[in-house]
Amino acid sequence: MSVDLSKLTVYRDGTFSNYNDAKVGLLTHGLQYGTGCFEGIRGFWVPEDRELYLLLLREHYERLFNSAKILLMELPHSVDELIEITIDLCRRNGFETDVYIRPCIFKSAEDIGVRLHGVPASFAMIVLPFAKYFDATVGLKACVSSWRRADDTMAPPRGKITGLYVNSALAKSEAVLNGYDEAIMLSHDGHVAEGSAENIFLVRHGALYTPDPSQNVLEGCTRRAVIHIASEMLGMKIIERSIDRGELYAADEVFFSGSAAGLVHASSIDGRRVGDGSLGPVARKIMEIYERAVRGREPRYLGWITPTYARRPA
Ligand code: PMP
């Protein structure tokens, strides 16, 4: 979907303006050195309710606080204020489609000098119609990347840091240029970390496995939602531990989770079919519940969503 950016209203440092009036300069620190951090938040338009439900806002903003702290930046708003600004921005744009929301804070000084301390920051938020990230019905041809996931001793992957996405982009482009859909990155010591923009789950002998947060993964909001669904709704055992590459090949099911990607299964990994290649029964059940939850159709998870237009009482 191509978006006419000139039609967007955006938020930047206390004011709402047209997208074209909110530019950054060429020397901006965050652009030159990757010193920024961001979130990717989804909103789901439900025509029957005439409502746009925003997903896991609090979780995303709490993570943004941690990312900003790593980069020695202070967000100019509290989590509650950020939630209000998000709703305000969505209302001003008035989309009646699924949306993607991109809040970001970046070092805004226009000067030369690599550092984190003592550099002013700028906060912005953009909302745009959501373009499909993957076709979830077909499944992904995945490969293990030759690029390793950045280690926490180099730059902390638990922060959603702009510059760190070079790591993801190297892996993703390598995969796509080699004919795959998605890359799976291993950590520096050879354990499974995550996809280029998704966490990863394996199903084996009826249990759900995923790398624990010390495996250089981004602690995904969708990851947490999957864990809730699998344990609370399906009564599954969830095992968070380091996972070997060979376990990917031995798994009955493998699937990815991410705000943009949603839930999508791997049909093959390194040319080895996962299960029979189609969507497995566990991933299917989790997906069905997730799809209902994000549209306000799962009573247990109504707390995950924030209505934009009606602001019904909780
Ligand atoms: N890992 C990486 C590297 C990502 O970019 C993302 C997308 N934000 C995820 C995992 C999934 O996180 P979430 O479910 O919060 O979108």
mmCIF file of C-alpha atoms and ligand atoms in Angstrom:
data_model
loop_
_atom_site.group_PDB
_atom_site.id
_atom_site.type_symbol
_atom_site.label_atom_id
_atom_site.label_comp_id
_atom_site.label_asym_id
_atom_site.label_seq_id
_atom_site.Cartn_x
_atom_site.Cartn_y
_atom_site.Cartn_z
ATOM 1 C CA MET A 1 0.000 0.000 0.000
ATOM 2 C CA SER A 2 1.555 3.325 -0.944
ATOM 3 C CA VAL A 3 0.786 6.069 1.519
ATOM 4 C CA ASP A 4 0.406 9.726 0.634
ATOM 5 C CA LEU A 5 2.560 11.074 3.439
ATOM 6 C CA SER A 6 1.522 14.661 2.717
ATOM 7 C CA LYS A 7 -1.925 13.795 4.064
ATOM 8 C CA LEU A 8 -0.640 12.651 7.465
ATOM 9 C CA THR A 9 -0.863 14.579 10.688
ATOM 10 C CA VAL A 10 2.126 13.812 12.915
ATOM 11 C CA TYR A 11 3.199 14.717 16.431
ATOM 12 C CA ARG A 12 6.573 16.302 17.153
ATOM 13 C CA ASP A 13 7.764 17.825 20.424
ATOM 14 C CA GLY A 14 4.453 19.108 21.696
ATOM 15 C CA THR A 15 2.705 20.052 18.461
ATOM 16 C CA PHE A 16 0.682 18.357 15.775
ATOM 17 C CA SER A 17 1.559 19.281 12.211
ATOM 18 C CA ASN A 18 1.511 18.044 8.650
ATOM 19 C CA TYR A 19 4.102 15.342 7.894
ATOM 20 C CA ASN A 20 5.874 17.633 5.409
ATOM 21 C CA ASP A 21 6.350 20.349 8.024
ATOM 22 C CA ALA A 22 8.139 18.070 10.501
ATOM 23 C CA LYS A 23 11.540 17.528 8.924
ATOM 24 C CA VAL A 24 14.971 16.794 10.386
ATOM 25 C CA GLY A 25 18.290 18.263 9.232
ATOM 26 C CA LEU A 26 20.998 16.343 7.395
ATOM 27 C CA LEU A 27 23.402 16.342 10.326
ATOM 28 C CA THR A 28 20.870 15.038 12.840
ATOM 29 C CA HIS A 29 22.737 12.842 15.341
ATOM 30 C CA GLY A 30 20.087 10.101 15.270
ATOM 31 C CA LEU A 31 20.398 9.867 11.484
ATOM 32 C CA GLN A 32 24.204 9.973 11.335
ATOM 33 C CA TYR A 33 24.899 7.682 14.311
ATOM 34 C CA GLY A 34 21.705 5.651 14.742
ATOM 35 C CA THR A 35 21.173 7.162 18.191
ATOM 36 C CA GLY A 36 17.440 6.812 18.455
ATOM 37 C CA CYS A 37 14.887 4.300 19.563
ATOM 38 C CA PHE A 38 11.332 3.580 18.564
ATOM 39 C CA GLU A 39 8.262 1.390 18.846
ATOM 40 C CA GLY A 40 6.006 -0.279 16.320
ATOM 41 C CA ILE A 41 2.423 -0.437 17.542
ATOM 42 C CA ARG A 42 -0.573 -1.889 15.749
ATOM 43 C CA GLY A 43 -4.136 -0.682 15.582
ATOM 44 C CA PHE A 44 -6.958 -2.870 14.251
ATOM 45 C CA TRP A 45 -10.011 -1.360 12.561
ATOM 46 C CA VAL A 46 -13.187 -3.304 13.327
ATOM 47 C CA PRO A 47 -15.937 -2.117 10.955
ATOM 48 C CA GLU A 48 -18.813 -3.647 12.969
ATOM 49 C CA ASP A 49 -17.753 -1.590 16.002
ATOM 50 C CA ARG A 50 -16.649 1.386 13.878
ATOM 51 C CA GLU A 51 -13.653 1.328 16.167
ATOM 52 C CA LEU A 52 -9.878 1.329 15.937
ATOM 53 C CA TYR A 53 -8.403 -0.818 18.705
ATOM 54 C CA LEU A 54 -4.814 0.010 19.679
ATOM 55 C CA LEU A 55 -2.849 -2.983 20.904
ATOM 56 C CA LEU A 56 -0.734 -3.224 24.053
ATOM 57 C CA LEU A 57 -0.016 0.517 24.265
ATOM 58 C CA ARG A 58 1.246 0.441 27.847
ATOM 59 C CA GLU A 59 3.653 -2.456 27.163
ATOM 60 C CA HIS A 60 5.099 -0.703 24.117
ATOM 61 C CA TYR A 61 5.601 2.583 25.967
ATOM 62 C CA GLU A 62 7.172 0.881 28.961
ATOM 63 C CA ARG A 63 9.672 -0.718 26.573
ATOM 64 C CA LEU A 64 10.310 2.667 24.923
ATOM 65 C CA PHE A 65 11.228 4.042 28.351
ATOM 66 C CA ASN A 66 13.830 1.303 28.760
ATOM 67 C CA SER A 67 15.219 1.814 25.262
ATOM 68 C CA ALA A 68 15.513 5.563 25.886
ATOM 69 C CA LYS A 69 17.224 4.974 29.230
ATOM 70 C CA ILE A 70 19.864 2.796 27.551
ATOM 71 C CA LEU A 71 20.591 5.701 25.194
ATOM 72 C CA LEU A 72 20.689 8.274 28.010
ATOM 73 C CA MET A 73 17.539 9.987 26.788
ATOM 74 C CA GLU A 74 14.514 11.099 28.734
ATOM 75 C CA LEU A 75 11.066 10.850 27.249
ATOM 76 C CA PRO A 76 9.238 14.158 27.598
ATOM 77 C CA HIS A 77 5.973 12.402 28.557
ATOM 78 C CA SER A 78 4.762 9.778 31.023
ATOM 79 C CA VAL A 79 3.342 6.477 29.765
ATOM 80 C CA ASP A 80 -0.190 7.771 30.401
ATOM 81 C CA GLU A 81 0.510 10.955 28.447
ATOM 82 C CA LEU A 82 1.969 8.939 25.578
ATOM 83 C CA ILE A 83 -1.194 6.861 25.472
ATOM 84 C CA GLU A 84 -3.311 10.040 25.327
ATOM 85 C CA ILE A 85 -1.139 11.517 22.549
ATOM 86 C CA THR A 86 -1.450 8.278 20.577
ATOM 87 C CA ILE A 87 -5.233 8.354 20.811
ATOM 88 C CA ASP A 88 -5.307 12.050 19.926
ATOM 89 C CA LEU A 89 -3.035 11.482 16.903
ATOM 90 C CA CYS A 90 -5.124 8.562 15.669
ATOM 91 C CA ARG A 91 -8.319 10.594 16.029
ATOM 92 C CA ARG A 92 -6.846 13.519 14.124
ATOM 93 C CA ASN A 93 -5.912 11.201 11.240
ATOM 94 C CA GLY A 94 -9.275 9.446 11.446
ATOM 95 C CA PHE A 95 -8.215 6.237 9.696
ATOM 96 C CA GLU A 96 -10.815 3.567 9.183
ATOM 97 C CA THR A 97 -8.205 0.932 8.341
ATOM 98 C CA ASP A 98 -5.682 -1.091 10.285
ATOM 99 C CA VAL A 99 -2.828 1.206 11.286
ATOM 100 C CA TYR A 100 0.817 1.112 12.291
ATOM 101 C CA ILE A 101 2.018 3.645 14.860
ATOM 102 C CA ARG A 102 5.661 4.654 15.060
ATOM 103 C CA PRO A 103 6.670 6.661 18.148
ATOM 104 C CA CYS A 104 10.365 7.530 18.182
ATOM 105 C CA ILE A 105 12.856 9.527 20.186
ATOM 106 C CA PHE A 106 16.183 10.433 18.675
ATOM 107 C CA LYS A 107 19.237 12.565 19.360
ATOM 108 C CA SER A 108 18.401 15.765 17.543
ATOM 109 C CA ALA A 109 21.649 17.764 17.763
ATOM 110 C CA GLU A 110 23.038 18.718 14.371
ATOM 111 C CA ASP A 111 26.717 18.356 15.047
ATOM 112 C CA ILE A 112 29.620 15.950 14.755
ATOM 113 C CA GLY A 113 30.672 13.741 17.661
ATOM 114 C CA VAL A 114 29.861 10.168 18.648
ATOM 115 C CA ARG A 115 28.522 10.085 22.197
ATOM 116 C CA LEU A 116 25.307 9.598 24.101
ATOM 117 C CA HIS A 117 25.639 12.093 26.934
ATOM 118 C CA GLY A 118 24.654 15.705 26.722
ATOM 119 C CA VAL A 119 22.872 15.506 23.355
ATOM 120 C CA PRO A 120 19.335 16.961 23.109
ATOM 121 C CA ALA A 121 16.548 14.668 21.935
ATOM 122 C CA SER A 122 13.373 15.051 19.929
ATOM 123 C CA PHE A 123 10.221 12.955 20.228
ATOM 124 C CA ALA A 124 7.864 12.227 17.343
ATOM 125 C CA MET A 125 4.942 9.986 16.521
ATOM 126 C CA ILE A 126 3.586 8.962 13.143
ATOM 127 C CA VAL A 127 0.507 6.881 12.355
ATOM 128 C CA LEU A 128 -0.087 5.428 8.924
ATOM 129 C CA PRO A 129 -2.303 2.815 7.289
ATOM 130 C CA PHE A 130 -0.867 -0.644 7.884
ATOM 131 C CA ALA A 131 0.661 -2.460 4.923
ATOM 132 C CA LYS A 132 0.777 -6.236 5.191
ATOM 133 C CA TYR A 133 4.178 -7.473 6.358
ATOM 134 C CA PHE A 134 3.826 -11.154 5.400
ATOM 135 C CA ASP A 135 1.139 -13.334 3.884
ATOM 136 C CA ALA A 136 0.438 -15.389 7.016
ATOM 137 C CA THR A 137 -1.536 -18.100 5.218
ATOM 138 C CA VAL A 138 1.361 -19.465 3.161
ATOM 139 C CA GLY A 139 4.077 -19.601 5.812
ATOM 140 C CA LEU A 140 7.649 -18.451 5.489
ATOM 141 C CA LYS A 141 10.680 -20.051 3.925
ATOM 142 C CA ALA A 142 13.207 -19.236 6.610
ATOM 143 C CA CYS A 143 16.961 -19.693 6.819
ATOM 144 C CA VAL A 144 19.525 -19.383 9.538
ATOM 145 C CA SER A 145 21.458 -16.211 8.836
ATOM 146 C CA SER A 146 25.219 -15.994 8.537
ATOM 147 C CA TRP A 147 24.831 -12.767 10.519
ATOM 148 C CA ARG A 148 24.799 -13.219 14.283
ATOM 149 C CA ARG A 149 22.425 -11.284 16.523
ATOM 150 C CA ALA A 150 24.202 -8.366 18.168
ATOM 151 C CA ASP A 151 25.237 -9.334 21.678
ATOM 152 C CA ASP A 152 24.210 -7.389 24.763
ATOM 153 C CA THR A 153 27.891 -6.685 25.398
ATOM 154 C CA MET A 154 28.028 -4.797 22.069
ATOM 155 C CA ALA A 155 24.692 -2.955 22.026
ATOM 156 C CA PRO A 156 21.701 -4.194 24.049
ATOM 157 C CA PRO A 157 19.133 -5.894 21.771
ATOM 158 C CA ARG A 158 16.489 -5.558 24.477
ATOM 159 C CA GLY A 159 16.380 -1.910 23.504
ATOM 160 C CA LYS A 160 14.590 -1.143 20.254
ATOM 161 C CA ILE A 161 17.487 0.976 19.053
ATOM 162 C CA THR A 162 17.566 2.513 15.582
ATOM 163 C CA GLY A 163 21.236 1.729 14.864
ATOM 164 C CA LEU A 164 20.771 -1.907 15.896
ATOM 165 C CA TYR A 165 18.459 -2.442 12.945
ATOM 166 C CA VAL A 166 21.468 -2.612 10.642
ATOM 167 C CA ASN A 167 21.951 -6.053 12.198
ATOM 168 C CA SER A 168 18.379 -7.053 11.291
ATOM 169 C CA ALA A 169 18.594 -5.489 7.836
ATOM 170 C CA LEU A 170 21.807 -7.379 6.980
ATOM 171 C CA ALA A 171 20.157 -10.652 7.954
ATOM 172 C CA LYS A 172 16.856 -9.908 6.210
ATOM 173 C CA SER A 173 18.432 -8.837 2.915
ATOM 174 C CA GLU A 174 20.799 -11.786 2.899
ATOM 175 C CA ALA A 175 17.795 -14.096 3.345
ATOM 176 C CA VAL A 176 15.646 -12.433 0.677
ATOM 177 C CA LEU A 177 18.501 -12.148 -1.848
ATOM 178 C CA ASN A 178 19.105 -15.882 -1.367
ATOM 179 C CA GLY A 179 15.450 -16.681 -2.100
ATOM 180 C CA TYR A 180 14.084 -16.963 1.453
ATOM 181 C CA ASP A 181 11.382 -14.930 3.152
ATOM 182 C CA GLU A 182 12.908 -14.447 6.563
ATOM 183 C CA ALA A 183 16.162 -14.869 8.490
ATOM 184 C CA ILE A 184 16.653 -16.524 11.855
ATOM 185 C CA MET A 185 19.605 -15.041 13.673
ATOM 186 C CA LEU A 186 21.731 -17.016 16.103
ATOM 187 C CA SER A 187 23.386 -15.327 19.040
ATOM 188 C CA HIS A 188 27.190 -14.943 19.142
ATOM 189 C CA ASP A 189 27.462 -18.344 20.887
ATOM 190 C CA GLY A 190 25.312 -20.129 18.310
ATOM 191 C CA HIS A 191 21.928 -20.325 20.020
ATOM 192 C CA VAL A 192 18.689 -19.365 18.315
ATOM 193 C CA ALA A 193 17.869 -15.707 18.976
ATOM 194 C CA GLU A 194 15.094 -14.325 16.759
ATOM 195 C CA GLY A 195 13.928 -13.285 13.307
ATOM 196 C CA SER A 196 14.899 -9.952 11.751
ATOM 197 C CA ALA A 197 11.855 -8.284 13.324
ATOM 198 C CA GLU A 198 10.103 -11.110 15.167
ATOM 199 C CA ASN A 199 10.532 -13.409 18.128
ATOM 200 C CA ILE A 200 10.486 -17.120 17.459
ATOM 201 C CA PHE A 201 8.576 -20.046 18.977
ATOM 202 C CA LEU A 202 8.961 -23.811 18.567
ATOM 203 C CA VAL A 203 6.401 -26.498 19.370
ATOM 204 C CA ARG A 204 7.808 -29.867 20.310
ATOM 205 C CA HIS A 205 6.012 -32.778 22.017
ATOM 206 C CA GLY A 206 3.124 -30.461 22.902
ATOM 207 C CA ALA A 207 5.250 -27.860 24.743
ATOM 208 C CA LEU A 208 6.049 -24.336 23.570
ATOM 209 C CA TYR A 209 9.696 -23.247 23.506
ATOM 210 C CA THR A 210 11.130 -19.787 22.987
ATOM 211 C CA PRO A 211 14.547 -18.249 23.694
ATOM 212 C CA ASP A 212 14.636 -16.668 27.153
ATOM 213 C CA PRO A 213 15.257 -12.901 27.443
ATOM 214 C CA SER A 214 18.996 -13.410 28.076
ATOM 215 C CA GLN A 215 19.438 -14.784 24.529
ATOM 216 C CA ASN A 216 19.900 -11.331 22.955
ATOM 217 C CA VAL A 217 16.302 -10.987 21.872
ATOM 218 C CA LEU A 218 13.997 -8.021 21.892
ATOM 219 C CA GLU A 219 11.456 -8.748 24.618
ATOM 220 C CA GLY A 220 8.498 -8.684 22.257
ATOM 221 C CA CYS A 221 5.044 -7.489 23.256
ATOM 222 C CA THR A 222 3.537 -10.075 20.893
ATOM 223 C CA ARG A 223 5.852 -12.697 22.420
ATOM 224 C CA ARG A 224 4.340 -11.969 25.813
ATOM 225 C CA ALA A 225 0.819 -12.134 24.356
ATOM 226 C CA VAL A 226 1.585 -15.546 22.818
ATOM 227 C CA ILE A 227 2.888 -16.834 26.148
ATOM 228 C CA HIS A 228 -0.310 -15.664 27.878
ATOM 229 C CA ILE A 229 -2.544 -17.300 25.282
ATOM 230 C CA ALA A 230 -0.623 -20.581 25.239
ATOM 231 C CA SER A 231 -0.504 -20.947 29.004
ATOM 232 C CA GLU A 232 -3.885 -19.469 29.985
ATOM 233 C CA MET A 233 -6.106 -20.519 27.099
ATOM 234 C CA LEU A 234 -4.396 -23.690 25.889
ATOM 235 C CA GLY A 235 -2.883 -24.863 29.193
ATOM 236 C CA MET A 236 0.476 -25.413 27.502
ATOM 237 C CA LYS A 237 3.821 -25.687 29.200
ATOM 238 C CA ILE A 238 6.042 -22.751 28.165
ATOM 239 C CA ILE A 239 9.776 -23.320 28.248
ATOM 240 C CA GLU A 240 12.026 -20.266 27.968
ATOM 241 C CA ARG A 241 15.625 -21.391 27.527
ATOM 242 C CA SER A 242 18.487 -21.328 25.053
ATOM 243 C CA ILE A 243 17.616 -23.241 21.887
ATOM 244 C CA ASP A 244 20.028 -25.013 19.549
ATOM 245 C CA ARG A 245 19.945 -24.705 15.769
ATOM 246 C CA GLY A 246 19.239 -28.442 15.454
ATOM 247 C CA GLU A 247 16.098 -28.016 17.526
ATOM 248 C CA LEU A 248 14.675 -25.829 14.763
ATOM 249 C CA TYR A 249 14.881 -28.815 12.417
ATOM 250 C CA ALA A 250 13.421 -31.223 14.980
ATOM 251 C CA ALA A 251 10.458 -29.015 15.900
ATOM 252 C CA ASP A 252 6.868 -30.010 15.059
ATOM 253 C CA GLU A 253 5.994 -26.353 14.492
ATOM 254 C CA VAL A 254 7.911 -23.087 14.312
ATOM 255 C CA PHE A 255 6.306 -19.686 14.207
ATOM 256 C CA PHE A 256 7.273 -16.016 14.499
ATOM 257 C CA SER A 257 5.639 -13.217 16.482
ATOM 258 C CA GLY A 258 5.858 -9.465 16.036
ATOM 259 C CA SER A 259 3.670 -6.385 16.002
ATOM 260 C CA ALA A 260 4.083 -5.814 12.261
ATOM 261 C CA ALA A 261 4.443 -9.474 11.291
ATOM 262 C CA GLY A 262 1.625 -10.709 13.520
ATOM 263 C CA LEU A 263 1.856 -14.468 13.955
ATOM 264 C CA VAL A 264 3.209 -16.372 10.984
ATOM 265 C CA HIS A 265 4.545 -19.907 10.722
ATOM 266 C CA ALA A 266 7.757 -21.154 9.116
ATOM 267 C CA SER A 267 6.980 -23.672 6.382
ATOM 268 C CA SER A 268 10.648 -24.590 6.003
ATOM 269 C CA ILE A 269 13.975 -23.765 7.620
ATOM 270 C CA ASP A 270 17.212 -24.142 5.651
ATOM 271 C CA GLY A 271 15.342 -26.254 3.090
ATOM 272 C CA ARG A 272 13.962 -28.648 5.731
ATOM 273 C CA ARG A 273 10.197 -28.783 5.940
ATOM 274 C CA VAL A 274 8.730 -27.871 9.321
ATOM 275 C CA GLY A 275 6.097 -30.524 10.134
ATOM 276 C CA ASP A 276 4.235 -31.025 6.864
ATOM 277 C CA GLY A 277 4.977 -27.438 5.870
ATOM 278 C CA SER A 278 1.509 -26.138 6.599
ATOM 279 C CA LEU A 279 0.217 -24.200 9.588
ATOM 280 C CA GLY A 280 0.356 -26.543 12.592
ATOM 281 C CA PRO A 281 -2.484 -27.062 15.092
ATOM 282 C CA VAL A 282 -0.889 -25.210 18.014
ATOM 283 C CA ALA A 283 0.103 -22.143 15.988
ATOM 284 C CA ARG A 284 -3.358 -22.149 14.404
ATOM 285 C CA LYS A 285 -5.131 -22.100 17.783
ATOM 286 C CA ILE A 286 -2.863 -19.367 19.147
ATOM 287 C CA MET A 287 -3.361 -17.294 15.999
ATOM 288 C CA GLU A 288 -7.125 -17.632 16.133
ATOM 289 C CA ILE A 289 -7.249 -16.433 19.733
ATOM 290 C CA TYR A 290 -4.741 -13.641 19.005
ATOM 291 C CA GLU A 291 -6.762 -12.427 15.997
ATOM 292 C CA ARG A 292 -9.901 -12.315 18.144
ATOM 293 C CA ALA A 293 -8.110 -10.633 21.043
ATOM 294 C CA VAL A 294 -6.680 -7.771 18.962
ATOM 295 C CA ARG A 295 -10.184 -6.995 17.683
ATOM 296 C CA GLY A 296 -11.832 -6.965 21.085
ATOM 297 C CA ARG A 297 -13.471 -10.350 20.661
ATOM 298 C CA GLU A 298 -11.728 -12.201 23.503
ATOM 299 C CA PRO A 299 -13.180 -11.179 26.896
ATOM 300 C CA ARG A 300 -10.123 -12.340 28.822
ATOM 301 C CA TYR A 301 -7.833 -10.001 26.885
ATOM 302 C CA LEU A 302 -9.927 -6.832 26.616
ATOM 303 C CA GLY A 303 -7.236 -5.155 28.716
ATOM 304 C CA TRP A 304 -4.823 -5.475 25.784
ATOM 305 C CA ILE A 305 -6.700 -3.017 23.620
ATOM 306 C CA THR A 306 -7.539 0.683 23.795
ATOM 307 C CA PRO A 307 -10.468 1.982 21.728
ATOM 308 C CA THR A 308 -9.584 5.151 19.825
ATOM 309 C CA TYR A 309 -12.824 6.769 18.798
ATOM 310 C CA ALA A 310 -15.476 5.851 21.358
ATOM 311 C CA ARG A 311 -13.297 5.641 24.460
ATOM 312 C CA ARG A 312 -15.756 3.315 26.132
ATOM 313 C CA PRO A 313 -15.342 3.014 29.881
ATOM 314 C CA ALA A 314 -13.038 0.177 30.847
HETATM 315 N N1 PMP B 1 12.558 -8.793 17.580
HETATM 316 C C1 PMP B 1 12.895 -7.730 16.820
HETATM 317 C C2 PMP B 1 14.306 -7.561 16.424
HETATM 318 C C3 PMP B 1 11.908 -6.826 16.397
HETATM 319 O O1 PMP B 1 12.228 -5.779 15.628
HETATM 320 C C4 PMP B 1 10.557 -7.039 16.774
HETATM 321 C C5 PMP B 1 9.492 -6.091 16.307
HETATM 322 N N2 PMP B 1 9.320 -5.034 17.209
HETATM 323 C C6 PMP B 1 10.261 -8.140 17.584
HETATM 324 C C7 PMP B 1 11.287 -9.010 17.964
HETATM 325 C C8 PMP B 1 8.871 -8.405 18.055
HETATM 326 O O2 PMP B 1 8.504 -7.442 19.047
HETATM 327 P P1 PMP B 1 7.000 -6.985 19.213
HETATM 328 O O3 PMP B 1 6.192 -8.217 19.369
HETATM 329 O O4 PMP B 1 7.021 -6.141 20.445
HETATM 330 O O5 PMP B 1 6.632 -6.208 18.011
#
